[in-house]
Amino acid sequence: MSEIIECFYAPLLEENGFTREPENRQYGSLGDCWRLSGEIGEGTYWTYGQKDLYDIKIHNFSFHEDFLFEFSIPECLSITRYDSISGEELSPYRRLSAGCIKTFIGGYAPYKALIHKNIPIRSIGIEIAPAYYEDYLKKLYPEAELNPVEAFRKIDQTSDFPEMSQLLTQIRDYRGEGIAAKLFYEGKVAEAVSMVVEYQKKHPDQAAHRLSQQDIESIRTVAAYLSDHYASDILLERLTQIACMGTTKLKSCFKKCCGCTITEYVQQRRMSQAEYLLAHTELTVGQVARTVGYSTSSRFAELFRKSTGLLPLEYRKTARRR
């Protein structure tokens, strides 16, 4: 049994209503499957780990009520793909979105996320521990200049990483046993790390600079304006006037301050409001689309599925269960 899983995830899963199912091998015989209590939700959480080096997790569960996750993650580097999700990270605030590759650096601050009820959390992810990226990798490749921490931080969240998405799908669909399975998982973890490092090389950072307090306040004002007017067609010229910045500086500062582009920020606000309207009102999909700023239901439905992993009517039906 992996030290990471036994020492950290097992107590955390038990505390949040999961129980181990030793006979459940739905994602592979080497891992452990945990089932969520029927009083809290439904579905499973599968884990496989190797000593104190890495672990692999496959989520496929949902909660009956909105659920607040709050826990400290041990020092690690994590990369995950969500195929279905509805909720928000709270520290700092950011909408959780399906269809993207997301990295997380553990060991620095508690993780907080609000998961919306009934909507399935379907994801596949890899976590590597310091013993892997600080010791094991350096022994394997002493001549290579590797900085996995910066490489993982570089990705943050992207929808443009098809190679990683394919690798995670291969892990999710694999059903091998014994030594062959151990070698398969070990190889895929090493391949994932190499992909992240190569991704960083292909996307070099521009010269970094700190934002001044005045720039930060200007961007916060722009963000507040966008939050109030997200359903309207907002001209970039208007935002440059509000921020008292040129277009290039505004886009750069906004990405640094908010962690996403202006377009992504607006879309996140639209999707969050659309989720609420679908779950709590009788508005048609077309009415919801127009309310949050889309002229056609088809375009809204396309973006909504990309964001949550579900079509609007599927989301409504699922969100209103019980």
GROMACS .gro file of C-alpha atoms in nm:
model
  322
    1MET     CA    1   0.000   0.000   0.000
    2SER     CA    2   0.128   0.346  -0.090
    3GLU     CA    3   0.242   0.557   0.204
    4ILE     CA    4   0.074   0.861   0.046
    5ILE     CA    5  -0.265   0.690   0.031
    6GLU     CA    6  -0.247   0.507   0.363
    7CYS     CA    7  -0.114   0.802   0.565
    8PHE     CA    8  -0.311   1.085   0.406
    9TYR     CA    9  -0.592   0.991   0.168
   10ALA     CA   10  -0.735   0.693   0.357
   11PRO     CA   11  -0.814   0.898   0.673
   12LEU     CA   12  -0.941   1.189   0.458
   13LEU     CA   13  -1.174   0.965   0.255
   14GLU     CA   14  -1.310   0.793   0.566
   15GLU     CA   15  -1.369   1.129   0.731
   16ASN     CA   16  -1.576   1.241   0.431
   17GLY     CA   17  -1.800   0.937   0.408
   18PHE     CA   18  -1.606   0.693   0.187
   19THR     CA   19  -1.554   0.327   0.277
   20ARG     CA   20  -1.305   0.089   0.118
   21GLU     CA   21  -1.441  -0.184  -0.113
   22PRO     CA   22  -1.161  -0.445  -0.139
   23GLU     CA   23  -1.342  -0.651  -0.402
   24ASN     CA   24  -1.422  -0.360  -0.634
   25ARG     CA   25  -1.175  -0.368  -0.924
   26GLN     CA   26  -1.357  -0.145  -1.170
   27TYR     CA   27  -1.046   0.058  -1.256
   28GLY     CA   28  -0.776  -0.202  -1.201
   29SER     CA   29  -0.683  -0.476  -0.958
   30LEU     CA   30  -0.376  -0.300  -0.814
   31GLY     CA   31  -0.566  -0.003  -0.676
   32ASP     CA   32  -0.818   0.045  -0.396
   33CYS     CA   33  -1.175   0.150  -0.462
   34TRP     CA   34  -1.372   0.359  -0.212
   35ARG     CA   35  -1.750   0.403  -0.221
   36LEU     CA   36  -1.929   0.715  -0.100
   37SER     CA   37  -2.196   0.662   0.165
   38GLY     CA   38  -2.549   0.665   0.024
   39GLU     CA   39  -2.648   0.918   0.291
   40ILE     CA   40  -2.400   1.169   0.149
   41GLY     CA   41  -2.395   1.088  -0.222
   42GLU     CA   42  -2.310   0.811  -0.465
   43GLY     CA   43  -2.018   0.683  -0.667
   44THR     CA   44  -1.657   0.579  -0.621
   45TYR     CA   45  -1.303   0.706  -0.571
   46TRP     CA   46  -1.020   0.481  -0.696
   47THR     CA   47  -0.658   0.517  -0.589
   48TYR     CA   48  -0.329   0.351  -0.670
   49GLY     CA   49   0.005   0.454  -0.528
   50GLN     CA   50   0.368   0.346  -0.525
   51LYS     CA   51   0.545   0.383  -0.188
   52ASP     CA   52   0.607   0.751  -0.118
   53LEU     CA   53   0.665   0.837  -0.486
   54TYR     CA   54   0.332   0.894  -0.661
   55ASP     CA   55  -0.038   0.814  -0.664
   56ILE     CA   56  -0.309   0.797  -0.930
   57LYS     CA   57  -0.672   0.891  -0.859
   58ILE     CA   58  -0.992   0.836  -1.056
   59HIS     CA   59  -1.304   1.017  -0.933
   60ASN     CA   60  -1.659   0.923  -1.029
   61PHE     CA   61  -1.898   1.039  -0.757
   62SER     CA   62  -2.147   1.312  -0.664
   63PHE     CA   63  -2.293   1.462  -0.346
   64HIS     CA   64  -2.663   1.492  -0.258
   65GLU     CA   65  -2.606   1.845  -0.123
   66ASP     CA   66  -2.352   2.118  -0.192
   67PHE     CA   67  -2.030   2.001  -0.028
   68LEU     CA   68  -1.743   2.211   0.106
   69PHE     CA   69  -1.401   2.047   0.078
   70GLU     CA   70  -1.142   2.201   0.310
   71PHE     CA   71  -0.815   2.024   0.386
   72SER     CA   72  -0.439   2.067   0.371
   73ILE     CA   73  -0.274   1.886   0.082
   74PRO     CA   74   0.076   1.747   0.149
   75GLU     CA   75   0.368   1.870  -0.056
   76CYS     CA   76   0.321   1.732  -0.407
   77LEU     CA   77   0.278   1.817  -0.774
   78SER     CA   78  -0.063   1.730  -0.917
   79ILE     CA   79  -0.207   1.719  -1.267
   80THR     CA   80  -0.574   1.640  -1.334
   81ARG     CA   81  -0.831   1.635  -1.612
   82TYR     CA   82  -1.195   1.694  -1.520
   83ASP     CA   83  -1.450   1.537  -1.754
   84SER     CA   84  -1.745   1.656  -1.543
   85ILE     CA   85  -1.747   1.908  -1.257
   86SER     CA   86  -1.955   2.189  -1.111
   87GLY     CA   87  -1.815   2.408  -0.837
   88GLU     CA   88  -1.562   2.670  -0.738
   89GLU     CA   89  -1.222   2.680  -0.574
   90LEU     CA   90  -1.230   2.930  -0.290
   91SER     CA   91  -0.866   3.011  -0.211
   92PRO     CA   92  -0.828   3.192  -0.440
   93TYR     CA   93  -1.170   3.194  -0.606
   94ARG     CA   94  -1.188   3.025  -0.944
   95ARG     CA   95  -1.457   2.827  -1.119
   96LEU     CA   96  -1.382   2.457  -1.167
   97SER     CA   97  -1.420   2.370  -1.535
   98ALA     CA   98  -1.448   2.044  -1.725
   99GLY     CA   99  -1.242   1.969  -2.033
  100CYS     CA  100  -0.915   2.122  -1.918
  101ILE     CA  101  -0.583   2.004  -1.778
  102LYS     CA  102  -0.520   2.153  -1.435
  103THR     CA  103  -0.211   2.148  -1.215
  104PHE     CA  104  -0.186   2.212  -0.841
  105ILE     CA  105   0.115   2.261  -0.614
  106GLY     CA  106   0.040   2.110  -0.273
  107GLY     CA  107   0.197   2.183   0.063
  108TYR     CA  108   0.158   2.560   0.075
  109ALA     CA  109  -0.199   2.652   0.167
  110PRO     CA  110  -0.518   2.463   0.260
  111TYR     CA  111  -0.734   2.362  -0.035
  112LYS     CA  112  -1.093   2.488  -0.035
  113ALA     CA  113  -1.358   2.405  -0.293
  114LEU     CA  114  -1.737   2.416  -0.303
  115ILE     CA  115  -1.877   2.123  -0.504
  116HIS     CA  116  -2.233   2.160  -0.631
  117LYS     CA  117  -2.484   1.890  -0.546
  118ASN     CA  118  -2.576   1.600  -0.777
  119ILE     CA  119  -2.335   1.694  -1.056
  120PRO     CA  120  -2.083   1.410  -1.104
  121ILE     CA  121  -1.715   1.470  -1.036
  122ARG     CA  122  -1.547   1.265  -1.305
  123SER     CA  123  -1.172   1.307  -1.328
  124ILE     CA  124  -0.837   1.133  -1.360
  125GLY     CA  125  -0.522   1.266  -1.200
  126ILE     CA  126  -0.162   1.200  -1.099
  127GLU     CA  127   0.022   1.328  -0.791
  128ILE     CA  128   0.396   1.301  -0.747
  129ALA     CA  129   0.566   1.348  -0.411
  130PRO     CA  130   0.900   1.518  -0.334
  131ALA     CA  131   1.066   1.178  -0.302
  132TYR     CA  132   0.990   1.132  -0.672
  133TYR     CA  133   1.071   1.469  -0.826
  134GLU     CA  134   1.355   1.569  -0.592
  135ASP     CA  135   1.532   1.235  -0.544
  136TYR     CA  136   1.411   0.958  -0.776
  137LEU     CA  137   1.417   1.163  -1.098
  138LYS     CA  138   1.760   1.308  -1.027
  139LYS     CA  139   1.904   0.962  -0.973
  140LEU     CA  140   1.748   0.838  -1.297
  141TYR     CA  141   1.855   1.139  -1.504
  142PRO     CA  142   2.153   1.303  -1.329
  143GLU     CA  143   2.260   1.486  -1.646
  144ALA     CA  144   1.921   1.649  -1.710
  145GLU     CA  145   1.831   1.995  -1.585
  146LEU     CA  146   1.485   1.932  -1.444
  147ASN     CA  147   1.269   2.175  -1.249
  148PRO     CA  148   0.933   1.996  -1.222
  149VAL     CA  149   0.788   2.244  -0.970
  150GLU     CA  150   0.822   2.540  -1.206
  151ALA     CA  151   0.706   2.326  -1.498
  152PHE     CA  152   0.386   2.224  -1.316
  153ARG     CA  153   0.327   2.583  -1.201
  154LYS     CA  154   0.360   2.700  -1.560
  155ILE     CA  155   0.061   2.498  -1.680
  156ASP     CA  156  -0.185   2.603  -1.408
  157GLN     CA  157  -0.492   2.540  -1.625
  158THR     CA  158  -0.510   2.485  -2.000
  159SER     CA  159  -0.738   2.331  -2.260
  160ASP     CA  160  -0.447   2.302  -2.506
  161PHE     CA  161  -0.264   1.990  -2.389
  162PRO     CA  162  -0.403   1.700  -2.597
  163GLU     CA  163  -0.102   1.474  -2.533
  164MET     CA  164  -0.162   1.483  -2.158
  165SER     CA  165  -0.533   1.427  -2.205
  166GLN     CA  166  -0.460   1.117  -2.413
  167LEU     CA  167  -0.217   0.983  -2.153
  168LEU     CA  168  -0.470   1.026  -1.871
  169THR     CA  169  -0.733   0.849  -2.079
  170GLN     CA  170  -0.494   0.555  -2.126
  171ILE     CA  171  -0.448   0.532  -1.749
  172ARG     CA  172  -0.823   0.549  -1.686
  173ASP     CA  173  -0.898   0.271  -1.937
  174TYR     CA  174  -0.612   0.038  -1.838
  175ARG     CA  175  -0.704  -0.293  -1.670
  176GLY     CA  176  -0.374  -0.479  -1.641
  177GLU     CA  177  -0.259  -0.687  -1.344
  178GLY     CA  178   0.056  -0.778  -1.155
  179ILE     CA  179   0.405  -0.660  -1.248
  180ALA     CA  180   0.287  -0.552  -1.594
  181ALA     CA  181   0.043  -0.307  -1.434
  182LYS     CA  182   0.308  -0.170  -1.196
  183LEU     CA  183   0.543  -0.107  -1.488
  184PHE     CA  184   0.261   0.050  -1.690
  185TYR     CA  185   0.169   0.298  -1.417
  186GLU     CA  186   0.532   0.379  -1.342
  187GLY     CA  187   0.597   0.444  -1.710
  188LYS     CA  188   0.291   0.666  -1.748
  189VAL     CA  189   0.384   0.876  -1.444
  190ALA     CA  190   0.736   0.931  -1.582
  191GLU     CA  191   0.588   1.011  -1.924
  192ALA     CA  192   0.348   1.263  -1.769
  193VAL     CA  193   0.632   1.444  -1.588
  194SER     CA  194   0.839   1.457  -1.908
  195MET     CA  195   0.539   1.601  -2.096
  196VAL     CA  196   0.500   1.876  -1.835
  197VAL     CA  197   0.870   1.963  -1.855
  198GLU     CA  198   0.856   1.974  -2.236
  199TYR     CA  199   0.542   2.188  -2.221
  200GLN     CA  200   0.733   2.445  -2.016
  201LYS     CA  201   1.015   2.450  -2.270
  202LYS     CA  202   0.770   2.512  -2.555
  203HIS     CA  203   0.595   2.793  -2.366
  204PRO     CA  204   0.875   3.003  -2.216
  205ASP     CA  205   0.787   3.282  -1.977
  206GLN     CA  206   0.816   3.639  -2.087
  207ALA     CA  207   1.011   3.868  -1.860
  208ALA     CA  208   0.818   3.869  -1.534
  209HIS     CA  209   0.740   4.185  -1.342
  210ARG     CA  210   0.544   4.261  -1.030
  211LEU     CA  211   0.215   4.444  -1.058
  212SER     CA  212   0.205   4.776  -0.878
  213GLN     CA  213  -0.065   4.829  -0.617
  214GLN     CA  214  -0.227   5.082  -0.848
  215ASP     CA  215  -0.239   4.826  -1.132
  216ILE     CA  216  -0.389   4.566  -0.897
  217GLU     CA  217  -0.661   4.807  -0.786
  218SER     CA  218  -0.735   4.896  -1.149
  219ILE     CA  219  -0.772   4.530  -1.243
  220ARG     CA  220  -0.999   4.467  -0.945
  221THR     CA  221  -1.218   4.750  -1.064
  222VAL     CA  222  -1.231   4.596  -1.413
  223ALA     CA  223  -1.317   4.255  -1.264
  224ALA     CA  224  -1.597   4.406  -1.057
  225TYR     CA  225  -1.733   4.580  -1.368
  226LEU     CA  226  -1.722   4.253  -1.562
  227SER     CA  227  -1.904   4.072  -1.279
  228ASP     CA  228  -2.187   4.327  -1.297
  229HIS     CA  229  -2.208   4.341  -1.678
  230TYR     CA  230  -2.108   3.987  -1.786
  231ALA     CA  231  -2.431   3.936  -1.983
  232SER     CA  232  -2.365   4.238  -2.205
  233ASP     CA  233  -2.133   4.279  -2.501
  234ILE     CA  234  -1.843   4.462  -2.335
  235LEU     CA  235  -1.609   4.659  -2.557
  236LEU     CA  236  -1.240   4.626  -2.479
  237GLU     CA  237  -1.213   5.000  -2.530
  238ARG     CA  238  -1.447   5.055  -2.235
  239LEU     CA  239  -1.231   4.835  -2.013
  240THR     CA  240  -0.911   5.018  -2.110
  241GLN     CA  241  -1.084   5.343  -2.012
  242ILE     CA  242  -1.189   5.199  -1.675
  243ALA     CA  243  -0.838   5.066  -1.607
  244CYS     CA  244  -0.657   5.366  -1.754
  245MET     CA  245  -0.432   5.123  -1.941
  246GLY     CA  246  -0.352   5.039  -2.297
  247THR     CA  247  -0.493   4.720  -2.446
  248THR     CA  248  -0.173   4.514  -2.422
  249LYS     CA  249  -0.105   4.613  -2.061
  250LEU     CA  250  -0.467   4.551  -1.960
  251LYS     CA  251  -0.467   4.197  -2.100
  252SER     CA  252  -0.131   4.115  -1.943
  253CYS     CA  253  -0.214   4.260  -1.601
  254PHE     CA  254  -0.558   4.099  -1.596
  255LYS     CA  255  -0.410   3.753  -1.666
  256LYS     CA  256  -0.146   3.799  -1.395
  257CYS     CA  257  -0.394   3.926  -1.138
  258CYS     CA  258  -0.695   3.700  -1.209
  259GLY     CA  259  -0.526   3.390  -1.348
  260CYS     CA  260  -0.735   3.390  -1.667
  261THR     CA  261  -0.806   3.606  -1.969
  262ILE     CA  262  -1.085   3.863  -1.978
  263THR     CA  263  -1.287   3.640  -2.212
  264GLU     CA  264  -1.243   3.341  -1.979
  265TYR     CA  265  -1.346   3.550  -1.679
  266VAL     CA  266  -1.668   3.662  -1.848
  267GLN     CA  267  -1.747   3.308  -1.960
  268GLN     CA  268  -1.694   3.174  -1.607
  269ARG     CA  269  -1.941   3.429  -1.470
  270ARG     CA  270  -2.193   3.341  -1.740
  271MET     CA  271  -2.165   2.968  -1.677
  272SER     CA  272  -2.198   3.009  -1.299
  273GLN     CA  273  -2.518   3.210  -1.342
  274ALA     CA  274  -2.647   2.964  -1.603
  275GLU     CA  275  -2.599   2.677  -1.357
  276TYR     CA  276  -2.806   2.862  -1.098
  277LEU     CA  277  -3.086   2.946  -1.343
  278LEU     CA  278  -3.105   2.590  -1.473
  279ALA     CA  279  -3.120   2.445  -1.122
  280HIS     CA  280  -3.353   2.696  -0.956
  281THR     CA  281  -3.583   2.847  -1.221
  282GLU     CA  282  -3.825   2.729  -1.490
  283LEU     CA  283  -3.663   2.934  -1.766
  284THR     CA  284  -3.614   2.745  -2.092
  285VAL     CA  285  -3.262   2.678  -2.217
  286GLY     CA  286  -3.311   2.952  -2.475
  287GLN     CA  287  -3.418   3.199  -2.206
  288VAL     CA  288  -3.123   3.104  -1.987
  289ALA     CA  289  -2.889   3.149  -2.283
  290ARG     CA  290  -3.019   3.499  -2.355
  291THR     CA  291  -3.019   3.594  -1.986
  292VAL     CA  292  -2.649   3.518  -1.947
  293GLY     CA  293  -2.548   3.681  -2.273
  294TYR     CA  294  -2.574   3.432  -2.563
  295SER     CA  295  -2.789   3.500  -2.869
  296THR     CA  296  -2.827   3.132  -2.968
  297SER     CA  297  -2.909   2.825  -2.761
  298SER     CA  298  -2.670   2.610  -2.964
  299ARG     CA  299  -2.366   2.824  -2.885
  300PHE     CA  300  -2.466   2.839  -2.518
  301ALA     CA  301  -2.517   2.462  -2.502
  302GLU     CA  302  -2.177   2.400  -2.664
  303LEU     CA  303  -1.994   2.621  -2.414
  304PHE     CA  304  -2.195   2.490  -2.120
  305ARG     CA  305  -2.105   2.130  -2.201
  306LYS     CA  306  -1.741   2.229  -2.239
  307SER     CA  307  -1.756   2.394  -1.897
  308THR     CA  308  -1.943   2.129  -1.697
  309GLY     CA  309  -1.929   1.812  -1.908
  310LEU     CA  310  -2.310   1.812  -1.936
  311LEU     CA  311  -2.566   1.964  -2.173
  312PRO     CA  312  -2.799   2.224  -2.014
  313LEU     CA  313  -3.102   1.992  -1.988
  314GLU     CA  314  -2.883   1.709  -1.854
  315TYR     CA  315  -2.749   1.949  -1.592
  316ARG     CA  316  -3.101   2.063  -1.497
  317LYS     CA  317  -3.228   1.707  -1.459
  318THR     CA  318  -2.925   1.601  -1.255
  319ALA     CA  319  -2.918   1.911  -1.035
  320ARG     CA  320  -3.287   1.871  -0.941
  321ARG     CA  321  -3.270   1.512  -0.826
  322ARG     CA  322  -3.404   1.456  -0.476
   0.00000   0.00000   0.00000
